[in-house]
CSV table of C-alpha atoms in Angstrom, one decimal:
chain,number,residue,atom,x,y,z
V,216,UNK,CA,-16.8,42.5,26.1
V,217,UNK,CA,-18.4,39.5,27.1
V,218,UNK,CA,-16.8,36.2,29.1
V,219,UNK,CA,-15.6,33.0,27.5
V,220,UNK,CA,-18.3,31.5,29.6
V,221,UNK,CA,-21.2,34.2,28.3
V,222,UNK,CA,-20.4,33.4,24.4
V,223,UNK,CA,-20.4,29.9,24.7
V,224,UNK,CA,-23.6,29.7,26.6
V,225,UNK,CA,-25.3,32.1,23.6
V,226,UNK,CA,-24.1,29.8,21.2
V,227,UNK,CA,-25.4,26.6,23.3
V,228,UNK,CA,-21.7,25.0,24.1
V,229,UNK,CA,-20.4,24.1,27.6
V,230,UNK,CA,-17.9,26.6,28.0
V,231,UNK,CA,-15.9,23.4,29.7
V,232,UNK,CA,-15.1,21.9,26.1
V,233,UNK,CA,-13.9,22.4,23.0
V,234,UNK,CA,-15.7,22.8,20.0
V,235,UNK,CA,-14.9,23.1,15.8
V,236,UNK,CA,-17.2,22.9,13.8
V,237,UNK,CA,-19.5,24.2,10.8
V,238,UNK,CA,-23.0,25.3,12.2
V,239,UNK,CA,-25.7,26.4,9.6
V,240,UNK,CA,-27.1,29.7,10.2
V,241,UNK,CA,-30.9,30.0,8.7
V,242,UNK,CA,-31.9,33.2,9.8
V,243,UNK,CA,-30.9,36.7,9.8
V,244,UNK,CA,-31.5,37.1,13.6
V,245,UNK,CA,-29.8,34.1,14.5
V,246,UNK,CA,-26.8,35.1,12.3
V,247,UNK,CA,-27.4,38.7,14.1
V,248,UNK,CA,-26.8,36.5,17.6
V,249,UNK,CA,-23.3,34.9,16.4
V,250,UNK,CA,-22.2,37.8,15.5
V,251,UNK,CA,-23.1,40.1,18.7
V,252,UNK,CA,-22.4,37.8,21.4
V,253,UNK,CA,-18.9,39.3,22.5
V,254,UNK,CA,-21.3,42.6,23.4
V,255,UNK,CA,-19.0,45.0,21.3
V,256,UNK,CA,-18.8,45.6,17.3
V,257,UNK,CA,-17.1,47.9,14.7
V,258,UNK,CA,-19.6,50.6,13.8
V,259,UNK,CA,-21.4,50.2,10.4
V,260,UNK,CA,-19.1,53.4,9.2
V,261,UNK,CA,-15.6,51.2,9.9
V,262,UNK,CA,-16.9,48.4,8.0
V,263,UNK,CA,-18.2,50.8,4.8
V,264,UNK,CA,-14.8,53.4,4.7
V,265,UNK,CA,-12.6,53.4,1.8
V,266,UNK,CA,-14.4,50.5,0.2
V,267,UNK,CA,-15.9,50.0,-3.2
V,268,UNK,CA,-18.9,48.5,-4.1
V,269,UNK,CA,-18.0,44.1,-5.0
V,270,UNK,CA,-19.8,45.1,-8.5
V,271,UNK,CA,-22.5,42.4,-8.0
V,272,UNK,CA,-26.0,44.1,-7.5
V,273,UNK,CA,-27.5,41.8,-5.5
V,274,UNK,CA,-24.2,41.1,-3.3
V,275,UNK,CA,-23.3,44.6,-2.8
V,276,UNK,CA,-27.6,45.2,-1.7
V,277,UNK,CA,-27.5,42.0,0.6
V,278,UNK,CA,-24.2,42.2,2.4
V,279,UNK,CA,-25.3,46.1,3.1
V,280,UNK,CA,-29.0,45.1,4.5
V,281,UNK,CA,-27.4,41.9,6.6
V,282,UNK,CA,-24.8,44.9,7.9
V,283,UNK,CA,-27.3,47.4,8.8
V,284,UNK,CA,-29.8,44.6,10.5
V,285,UNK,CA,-26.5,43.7,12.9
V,286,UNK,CA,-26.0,46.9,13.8
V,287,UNK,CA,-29.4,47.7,14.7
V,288,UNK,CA,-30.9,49.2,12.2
V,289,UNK,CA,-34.3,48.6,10.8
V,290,UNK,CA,-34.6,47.3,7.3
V,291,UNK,CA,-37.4,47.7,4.7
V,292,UNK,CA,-39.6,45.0,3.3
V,293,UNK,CA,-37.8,45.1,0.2
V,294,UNK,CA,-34.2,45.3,2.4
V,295,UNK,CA,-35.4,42.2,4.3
V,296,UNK,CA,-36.3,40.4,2.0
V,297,UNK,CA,-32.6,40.8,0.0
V,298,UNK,CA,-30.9,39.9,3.4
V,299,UNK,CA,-33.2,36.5,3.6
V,300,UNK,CA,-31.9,35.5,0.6
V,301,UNK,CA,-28.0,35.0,1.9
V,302,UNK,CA,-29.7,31.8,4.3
V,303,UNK,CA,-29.0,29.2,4.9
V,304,UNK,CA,-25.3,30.3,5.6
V,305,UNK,CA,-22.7,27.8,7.2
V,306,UNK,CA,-20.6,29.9,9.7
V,307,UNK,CA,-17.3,28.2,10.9
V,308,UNK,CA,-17.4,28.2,14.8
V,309,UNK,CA,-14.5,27.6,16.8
V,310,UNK,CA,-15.1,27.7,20.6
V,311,UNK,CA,-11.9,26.2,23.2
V,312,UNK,CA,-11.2,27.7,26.7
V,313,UNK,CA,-7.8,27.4,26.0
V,314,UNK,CA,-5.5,27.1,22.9
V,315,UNK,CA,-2.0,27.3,22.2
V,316,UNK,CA,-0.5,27.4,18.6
V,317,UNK,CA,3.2,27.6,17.5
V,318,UNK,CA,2.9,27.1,14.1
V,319,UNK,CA,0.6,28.7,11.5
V,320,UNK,CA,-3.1,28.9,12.0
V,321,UNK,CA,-5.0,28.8,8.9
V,322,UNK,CA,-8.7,29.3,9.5
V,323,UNK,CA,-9.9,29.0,6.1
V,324,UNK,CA,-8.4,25.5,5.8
V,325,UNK,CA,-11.2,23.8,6.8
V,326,UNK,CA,-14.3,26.3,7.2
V,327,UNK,CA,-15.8,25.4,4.1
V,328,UNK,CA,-15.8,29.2,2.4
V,329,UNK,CA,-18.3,30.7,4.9
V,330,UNK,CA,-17.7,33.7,7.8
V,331,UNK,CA,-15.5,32.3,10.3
V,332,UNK,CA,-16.0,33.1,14.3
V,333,UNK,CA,-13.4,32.1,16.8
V,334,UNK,CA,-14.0,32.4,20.4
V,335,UNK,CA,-11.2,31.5,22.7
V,336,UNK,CA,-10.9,31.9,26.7
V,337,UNK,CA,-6.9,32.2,26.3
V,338,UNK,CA,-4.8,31.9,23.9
V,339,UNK,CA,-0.9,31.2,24.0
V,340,UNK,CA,1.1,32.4,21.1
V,341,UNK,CA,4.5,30.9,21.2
V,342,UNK,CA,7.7,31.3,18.9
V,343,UNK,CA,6.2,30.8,15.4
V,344,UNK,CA,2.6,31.1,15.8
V,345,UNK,CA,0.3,33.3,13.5
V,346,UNK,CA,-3.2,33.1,12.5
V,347,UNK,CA,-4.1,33.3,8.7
V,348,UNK,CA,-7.5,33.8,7.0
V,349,UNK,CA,-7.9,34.0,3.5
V,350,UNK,CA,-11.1,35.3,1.6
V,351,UNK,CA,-13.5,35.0,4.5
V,352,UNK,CA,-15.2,37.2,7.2
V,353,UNK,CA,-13.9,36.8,10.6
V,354,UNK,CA,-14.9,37.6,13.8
V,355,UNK,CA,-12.3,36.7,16.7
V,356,UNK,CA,-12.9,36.9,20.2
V,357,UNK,CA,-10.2,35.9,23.3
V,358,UNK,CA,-10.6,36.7,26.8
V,359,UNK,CA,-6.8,36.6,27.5
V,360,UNK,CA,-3.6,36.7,24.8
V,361,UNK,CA,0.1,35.8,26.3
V,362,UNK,CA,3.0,35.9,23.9
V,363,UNK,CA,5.1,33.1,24.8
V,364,UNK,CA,8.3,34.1,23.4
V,365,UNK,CA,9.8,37.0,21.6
V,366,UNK,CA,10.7,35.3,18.0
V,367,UNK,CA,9.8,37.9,15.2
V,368,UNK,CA,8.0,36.7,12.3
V,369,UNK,CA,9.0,36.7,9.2
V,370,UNK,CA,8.4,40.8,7.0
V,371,UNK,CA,5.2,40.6,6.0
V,372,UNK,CA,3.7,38.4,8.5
V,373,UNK,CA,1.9,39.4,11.1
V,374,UNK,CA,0.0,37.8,14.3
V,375,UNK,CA,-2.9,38.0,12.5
V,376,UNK,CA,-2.9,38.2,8.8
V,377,UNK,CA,-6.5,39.3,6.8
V,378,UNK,CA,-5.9,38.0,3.5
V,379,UNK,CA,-7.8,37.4,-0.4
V,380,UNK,CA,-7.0,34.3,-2.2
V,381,UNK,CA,-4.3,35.1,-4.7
V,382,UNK,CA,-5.2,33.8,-8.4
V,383,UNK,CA,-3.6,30.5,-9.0
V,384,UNK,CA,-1.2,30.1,-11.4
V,385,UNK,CA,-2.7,29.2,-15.2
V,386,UNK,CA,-2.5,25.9,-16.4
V,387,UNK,CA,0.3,24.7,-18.9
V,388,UNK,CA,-0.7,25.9,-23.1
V,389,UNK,CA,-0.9,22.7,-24.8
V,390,UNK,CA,1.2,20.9,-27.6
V,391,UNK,CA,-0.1,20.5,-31.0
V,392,UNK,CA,0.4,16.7,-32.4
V,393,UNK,CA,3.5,16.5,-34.9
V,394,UNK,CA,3.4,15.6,-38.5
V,395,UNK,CA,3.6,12.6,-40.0
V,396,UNK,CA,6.9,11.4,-42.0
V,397,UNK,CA,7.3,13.6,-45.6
V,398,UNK,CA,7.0,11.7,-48.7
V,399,UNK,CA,9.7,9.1,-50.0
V,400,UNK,CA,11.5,9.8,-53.2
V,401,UNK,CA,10.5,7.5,-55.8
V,402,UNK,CA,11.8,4.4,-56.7
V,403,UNK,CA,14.6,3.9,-59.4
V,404,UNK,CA,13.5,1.9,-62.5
V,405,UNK,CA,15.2,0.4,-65.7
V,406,UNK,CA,14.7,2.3,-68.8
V,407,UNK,CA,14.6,-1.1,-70.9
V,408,UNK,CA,16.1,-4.6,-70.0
V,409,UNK,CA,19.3,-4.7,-68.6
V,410,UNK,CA,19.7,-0.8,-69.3
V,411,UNK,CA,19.8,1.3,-65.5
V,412,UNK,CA,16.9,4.0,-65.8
V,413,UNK,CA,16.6,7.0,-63.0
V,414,UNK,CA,17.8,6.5,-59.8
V,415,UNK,CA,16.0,6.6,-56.8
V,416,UNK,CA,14.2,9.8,-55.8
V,417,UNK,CA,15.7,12.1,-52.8
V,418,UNK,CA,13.0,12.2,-50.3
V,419,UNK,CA,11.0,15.3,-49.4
V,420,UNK,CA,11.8,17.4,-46.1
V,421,UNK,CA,10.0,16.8,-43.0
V,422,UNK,CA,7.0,19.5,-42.1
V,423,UNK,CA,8.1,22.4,-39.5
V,424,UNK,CA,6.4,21.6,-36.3
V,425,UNK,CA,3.3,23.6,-35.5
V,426,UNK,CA,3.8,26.6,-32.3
V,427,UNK,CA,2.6,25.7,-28.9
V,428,UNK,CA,-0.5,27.2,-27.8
V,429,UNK,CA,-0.5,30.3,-25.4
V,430,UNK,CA,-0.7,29.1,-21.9
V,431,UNK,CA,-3.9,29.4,-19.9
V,432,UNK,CA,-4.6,32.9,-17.5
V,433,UNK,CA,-3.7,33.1,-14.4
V,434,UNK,CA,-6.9,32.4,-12.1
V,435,UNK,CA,-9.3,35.1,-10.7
V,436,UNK,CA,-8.0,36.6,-7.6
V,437,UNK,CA,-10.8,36.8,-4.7
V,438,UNK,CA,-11.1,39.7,-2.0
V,439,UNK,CA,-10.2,39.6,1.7
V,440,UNK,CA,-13.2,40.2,4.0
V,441,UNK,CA,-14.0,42.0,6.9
V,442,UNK,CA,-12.6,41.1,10.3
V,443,UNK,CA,-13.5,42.1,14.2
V,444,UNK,CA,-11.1,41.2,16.0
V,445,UNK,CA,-11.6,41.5,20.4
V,446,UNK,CA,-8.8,40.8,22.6
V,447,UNK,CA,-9.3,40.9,26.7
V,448,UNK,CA,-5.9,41.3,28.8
V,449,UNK,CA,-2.4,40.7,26.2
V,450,UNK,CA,0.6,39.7,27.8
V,451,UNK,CA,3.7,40.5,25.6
V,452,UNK,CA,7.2,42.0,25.6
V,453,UNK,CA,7.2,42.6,21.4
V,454,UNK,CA,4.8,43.8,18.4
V,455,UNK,CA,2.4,41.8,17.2
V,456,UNK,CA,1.5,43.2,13.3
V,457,UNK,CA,-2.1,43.3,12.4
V,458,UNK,CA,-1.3,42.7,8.4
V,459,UNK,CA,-4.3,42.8,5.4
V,460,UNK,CA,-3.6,42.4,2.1
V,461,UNK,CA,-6.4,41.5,-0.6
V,462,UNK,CA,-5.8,38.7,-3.0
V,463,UNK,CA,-3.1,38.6,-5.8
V,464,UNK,CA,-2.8,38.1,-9.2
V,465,UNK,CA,-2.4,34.6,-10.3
V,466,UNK,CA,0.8,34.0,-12.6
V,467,UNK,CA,-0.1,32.9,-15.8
V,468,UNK,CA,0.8,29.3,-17.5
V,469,UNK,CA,3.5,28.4,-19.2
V,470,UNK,CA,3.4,28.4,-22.7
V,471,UNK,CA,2.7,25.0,-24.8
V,472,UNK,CA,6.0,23.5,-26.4
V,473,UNK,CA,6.0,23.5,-29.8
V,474,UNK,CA,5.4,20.2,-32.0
V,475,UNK,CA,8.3,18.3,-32.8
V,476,UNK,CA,9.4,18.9,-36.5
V,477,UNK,CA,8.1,15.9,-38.9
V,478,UNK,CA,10.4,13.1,-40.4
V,479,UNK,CA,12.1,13.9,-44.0
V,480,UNK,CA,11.1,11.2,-46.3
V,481,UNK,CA,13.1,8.5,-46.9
V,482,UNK,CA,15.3,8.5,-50.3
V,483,UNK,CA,13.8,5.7,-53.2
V,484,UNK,CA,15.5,2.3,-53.6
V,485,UNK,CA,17.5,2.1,-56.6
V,486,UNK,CA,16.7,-0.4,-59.3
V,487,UNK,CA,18.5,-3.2,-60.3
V,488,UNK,CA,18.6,-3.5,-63.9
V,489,UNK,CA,20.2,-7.6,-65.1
V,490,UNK,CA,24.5,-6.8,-64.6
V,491,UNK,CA,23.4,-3.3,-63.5
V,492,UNK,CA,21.3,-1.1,-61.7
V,493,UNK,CA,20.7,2.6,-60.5
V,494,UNK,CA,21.4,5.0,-57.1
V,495,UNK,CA,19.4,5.0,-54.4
V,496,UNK,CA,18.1,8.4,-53.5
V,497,UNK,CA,18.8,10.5,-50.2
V,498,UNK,CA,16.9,10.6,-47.3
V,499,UNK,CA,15.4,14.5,-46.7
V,500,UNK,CA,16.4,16.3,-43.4
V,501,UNK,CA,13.7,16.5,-40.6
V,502,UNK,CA,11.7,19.5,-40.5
V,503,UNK,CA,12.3,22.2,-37.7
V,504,UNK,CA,10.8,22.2,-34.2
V,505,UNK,CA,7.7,24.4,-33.4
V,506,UNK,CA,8.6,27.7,-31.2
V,507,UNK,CA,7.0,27.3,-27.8
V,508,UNK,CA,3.5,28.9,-27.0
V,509,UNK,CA,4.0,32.7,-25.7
V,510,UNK,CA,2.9,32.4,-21.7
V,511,UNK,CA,-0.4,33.0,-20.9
V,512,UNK,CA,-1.4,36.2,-19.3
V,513,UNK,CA,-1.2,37.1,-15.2
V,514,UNK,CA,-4.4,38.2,-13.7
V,515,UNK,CA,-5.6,41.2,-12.0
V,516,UNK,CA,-5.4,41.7,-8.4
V,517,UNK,CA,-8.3,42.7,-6.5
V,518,UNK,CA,-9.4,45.6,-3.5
V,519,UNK,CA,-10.2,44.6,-0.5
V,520,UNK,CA,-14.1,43.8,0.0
V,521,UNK,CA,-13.7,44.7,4.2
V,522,UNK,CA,-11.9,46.2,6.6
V,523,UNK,CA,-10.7,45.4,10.0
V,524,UNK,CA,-11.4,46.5,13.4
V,525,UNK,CA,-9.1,45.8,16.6
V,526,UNK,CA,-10.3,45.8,19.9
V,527,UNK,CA,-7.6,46.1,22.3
V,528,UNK,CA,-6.6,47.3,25.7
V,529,UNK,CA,-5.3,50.4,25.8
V,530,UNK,CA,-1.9,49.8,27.8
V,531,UNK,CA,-0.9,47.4,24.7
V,532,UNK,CA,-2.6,49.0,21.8
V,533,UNK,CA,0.2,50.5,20.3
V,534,UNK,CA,2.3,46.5,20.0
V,535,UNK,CA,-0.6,46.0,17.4
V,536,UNK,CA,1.3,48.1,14.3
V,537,UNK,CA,-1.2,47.8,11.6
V,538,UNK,CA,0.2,46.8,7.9
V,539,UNK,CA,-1.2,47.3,5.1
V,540,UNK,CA,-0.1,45.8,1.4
V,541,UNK,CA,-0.7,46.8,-1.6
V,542,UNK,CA,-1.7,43.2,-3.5
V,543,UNK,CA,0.2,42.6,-6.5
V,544,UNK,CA,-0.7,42.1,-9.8
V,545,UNK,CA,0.2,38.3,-11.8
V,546,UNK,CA,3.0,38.0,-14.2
V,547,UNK,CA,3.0,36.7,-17.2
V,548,UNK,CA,4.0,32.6,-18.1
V,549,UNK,CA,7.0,31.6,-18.6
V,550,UNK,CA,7.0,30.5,-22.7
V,551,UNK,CA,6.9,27.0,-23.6
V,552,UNK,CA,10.4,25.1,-24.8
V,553,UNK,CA,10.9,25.1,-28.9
V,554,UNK,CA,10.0,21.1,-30.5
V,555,UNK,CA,12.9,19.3,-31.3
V,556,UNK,CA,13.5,19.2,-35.2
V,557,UNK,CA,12.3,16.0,-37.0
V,558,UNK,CA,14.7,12.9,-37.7
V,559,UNK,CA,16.1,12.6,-41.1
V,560,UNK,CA,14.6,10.4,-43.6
V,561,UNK,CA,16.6,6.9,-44.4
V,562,UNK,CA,18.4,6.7,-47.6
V,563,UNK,CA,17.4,4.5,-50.5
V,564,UNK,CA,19.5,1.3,-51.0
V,565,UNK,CA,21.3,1.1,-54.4
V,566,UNK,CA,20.5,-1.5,-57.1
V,567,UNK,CA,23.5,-3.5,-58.9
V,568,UNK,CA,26.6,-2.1,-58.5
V,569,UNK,CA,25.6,1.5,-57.5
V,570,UNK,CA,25.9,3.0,-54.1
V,571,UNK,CA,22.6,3.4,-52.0
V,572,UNK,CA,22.1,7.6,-51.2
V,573,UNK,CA,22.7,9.6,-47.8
V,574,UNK,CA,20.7,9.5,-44.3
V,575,UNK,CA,18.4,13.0,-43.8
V,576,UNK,CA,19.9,15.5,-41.2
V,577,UNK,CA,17.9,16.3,-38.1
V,578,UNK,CA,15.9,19.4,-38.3
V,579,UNK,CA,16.3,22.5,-35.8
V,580,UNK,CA,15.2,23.1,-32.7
V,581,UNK,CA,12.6,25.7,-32.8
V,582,UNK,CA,12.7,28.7,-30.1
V,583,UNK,CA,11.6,29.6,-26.7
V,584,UNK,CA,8.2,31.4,-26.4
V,585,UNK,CA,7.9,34.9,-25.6
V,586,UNK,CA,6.9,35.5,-21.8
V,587,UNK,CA,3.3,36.6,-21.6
V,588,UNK,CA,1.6,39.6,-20.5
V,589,UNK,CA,1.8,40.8,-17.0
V,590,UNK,CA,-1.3,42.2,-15.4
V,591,UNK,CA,-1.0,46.4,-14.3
V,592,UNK,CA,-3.9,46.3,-11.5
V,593,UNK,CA,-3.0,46.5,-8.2
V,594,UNK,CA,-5.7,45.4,-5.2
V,595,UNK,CA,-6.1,48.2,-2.4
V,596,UNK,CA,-5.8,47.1,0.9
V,597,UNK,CA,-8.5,47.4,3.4
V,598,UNK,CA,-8.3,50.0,6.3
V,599,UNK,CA,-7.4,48.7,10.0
V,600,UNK,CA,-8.5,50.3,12.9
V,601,UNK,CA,-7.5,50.1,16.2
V,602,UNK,CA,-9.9,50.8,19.0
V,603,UNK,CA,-8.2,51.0,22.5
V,604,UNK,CA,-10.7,50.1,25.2
């Protein structure tokens, strides 16, 4: 393995400084260069064992040539061609002599999507420190590791931790407007002068509230990558997990509430007729809420798209337990809440000497949604191998 000093010089940084920083890569040899200069590398076998192909023609063709030129093989016309196509490429580089983290270390936070390379002189893990990668290629390179501490991490979590991107949860289903108010019972009247006719009309019940629409899938989940990972002398008195786990299922939304039930109608006035009059009507009862929207369906989890290699002294290989998870699929939403039932309609006054009708009810609340559909697939973790040296 090659010096600190030696990688930063091939990748044209004082080896006195720090530096972060996304470099564009527009060539497959220069790419090649990155990605060589610790002087040792997984063989094309480790990267390709277990693994399925993405599914993407051109991906799965171009990621295999780009492989196979790194590793020193020769490529066709047509092969070359394929791999030119990936460039430009922006590569993450992070070069520092010396770092020390206590807290979690998320490469892919600001690396822009691209492969990630890390090359460190020493780095000092203390009591809560862990480095994370999610969905991206990562090659990681320290002359010296020392273990300051001898905290576990939490199940699950590893020192370094080869992850997808789980699917995001779905968005929310959405509500559906409610009706308008029901018709009003008509008005009373006088069958002749001075002579009370019908009374005012009872008003018609409100409408039921539409459902809630089903909430939106849970988001596509996205692969973890393949990862070298080179480690000098390691100081430390506990394990330190290698953990990969490829990207989860997202959980989908939450149902849409249902529409609140509509307004009964309001009951008709009464007439008053000369000394007399008629009833007022009755106002109708509101109409019942909408059920909420069933939750929307949890997405699939995927396999892992690399594997990862561990380059370690052999004195401490064994403190490097690899973990493997099996990534899980998304559950279904939760389903949205019923609409509230509609207000009752107002009751019709009464004419001369006759008593006005009743106020409407409220209508009923309409139900929960049904939970929505869990996804079955599982993603298959990559393989990690540990190469003593």
């Amino acid at each position: 393995m090659t010096s600190f000093a030696e990688r930063a010089a091939a990748f044209g940084l004082s080896p006195e400084a720090g530096y972060a920083g996304i470099i564009t890569i527009d060539t497959l040899e220069k790419l090649t260069s990155f990605l060589t200069a610790s002087g040792i590398n997984p063989s094309l076998e480790s990267l390709r064992q277990g693994l399925a192909p993405v599914g993407d023609a051109f991906i799965d063709r171009a990621s295999d040539a780009v492989a196979r030129h790194i590793h020193g093989d020769t490529l066709s016309t047509e092969d070359r061609a394929l791999a030119d196509q990936v460039f430009p490429l922006d590569v993450y580089l992070v070069s520092n002599p010396n770092m020390t983290i206590s807290s979690e270390w998320n490469l892919s936070a600001q690396s822009g999507g691209g492969p990630v390379v890390v090359s460190l002189g020493t780095l000092t893990v203390k009591d809560g420190g862990y480095i994370v990668i999610n969905g991206q290629a990562l090659d990681f390179t320290a002359d010296a590791l020392v273990r300051d501490g001898t905290a576990t991490l939490p199940s699950g979590v590893g020192l370094f931790n080869i992850l997808g991107k789980n699917g995001t949860t779905g968005t929310k289903g959405t509500t559906p407007a409610s009706p308008g108010q029901a018709k009003s019972g008509s008005p009373g009247d006088c069958s002749s002068a001075g002579i009370a006719g019908s009374s005012g009309g009872d008003g018609t019940p409100g409408d039921p509230g539409s459902p809630g629409n089903t909430g939106n899938p849970g988001g596509a989940a996205s692969p973890s990558m393949l990862a070298s990972i080179r480690l000098g002398a390691v100081t430390t008195s506990i394990d330190l997990p290698i953990v990969t786990q490829s990207g989860c299922g997202g959980t989908g939304g939450v149902g849409g509430d249902g529409a609140n039930g509509g307004r009964g109608g309001n009951g008709g006035n009464g007439a008053t007729c000369g000394c007399t009059g008629s009833s007022g009507g009755s106002g109708a009862q509101g109409g019942r809420g909408g059920d909420g929207g069933q939750g929307g369906p949890g997405s699939n989890a995927v396999d892992a798209a690399g594997n990862v290699t561990a380059f370690l002294p052999s004195a401490v290989a064994s403190r490097f337990p690899p973990v493997k998870l099996t990534a899980t699929p998304g559950a279904g939403g939760q389903g949205g809440s019923g609409g509230d039932g509609g207000d009752g309609g107002g009751a019709g006054s009464g004419g001369k000497h006759n008593d006005g009708g009743s106020a409407g009810g409220s209508g009923g609340q309409g139900n929960q949604g049904p939970i929505g559909v869990a996804s079955t697939v599982t993603g298959k973790p990559g393989e990690i191998f540990i190469q003593p040296t």
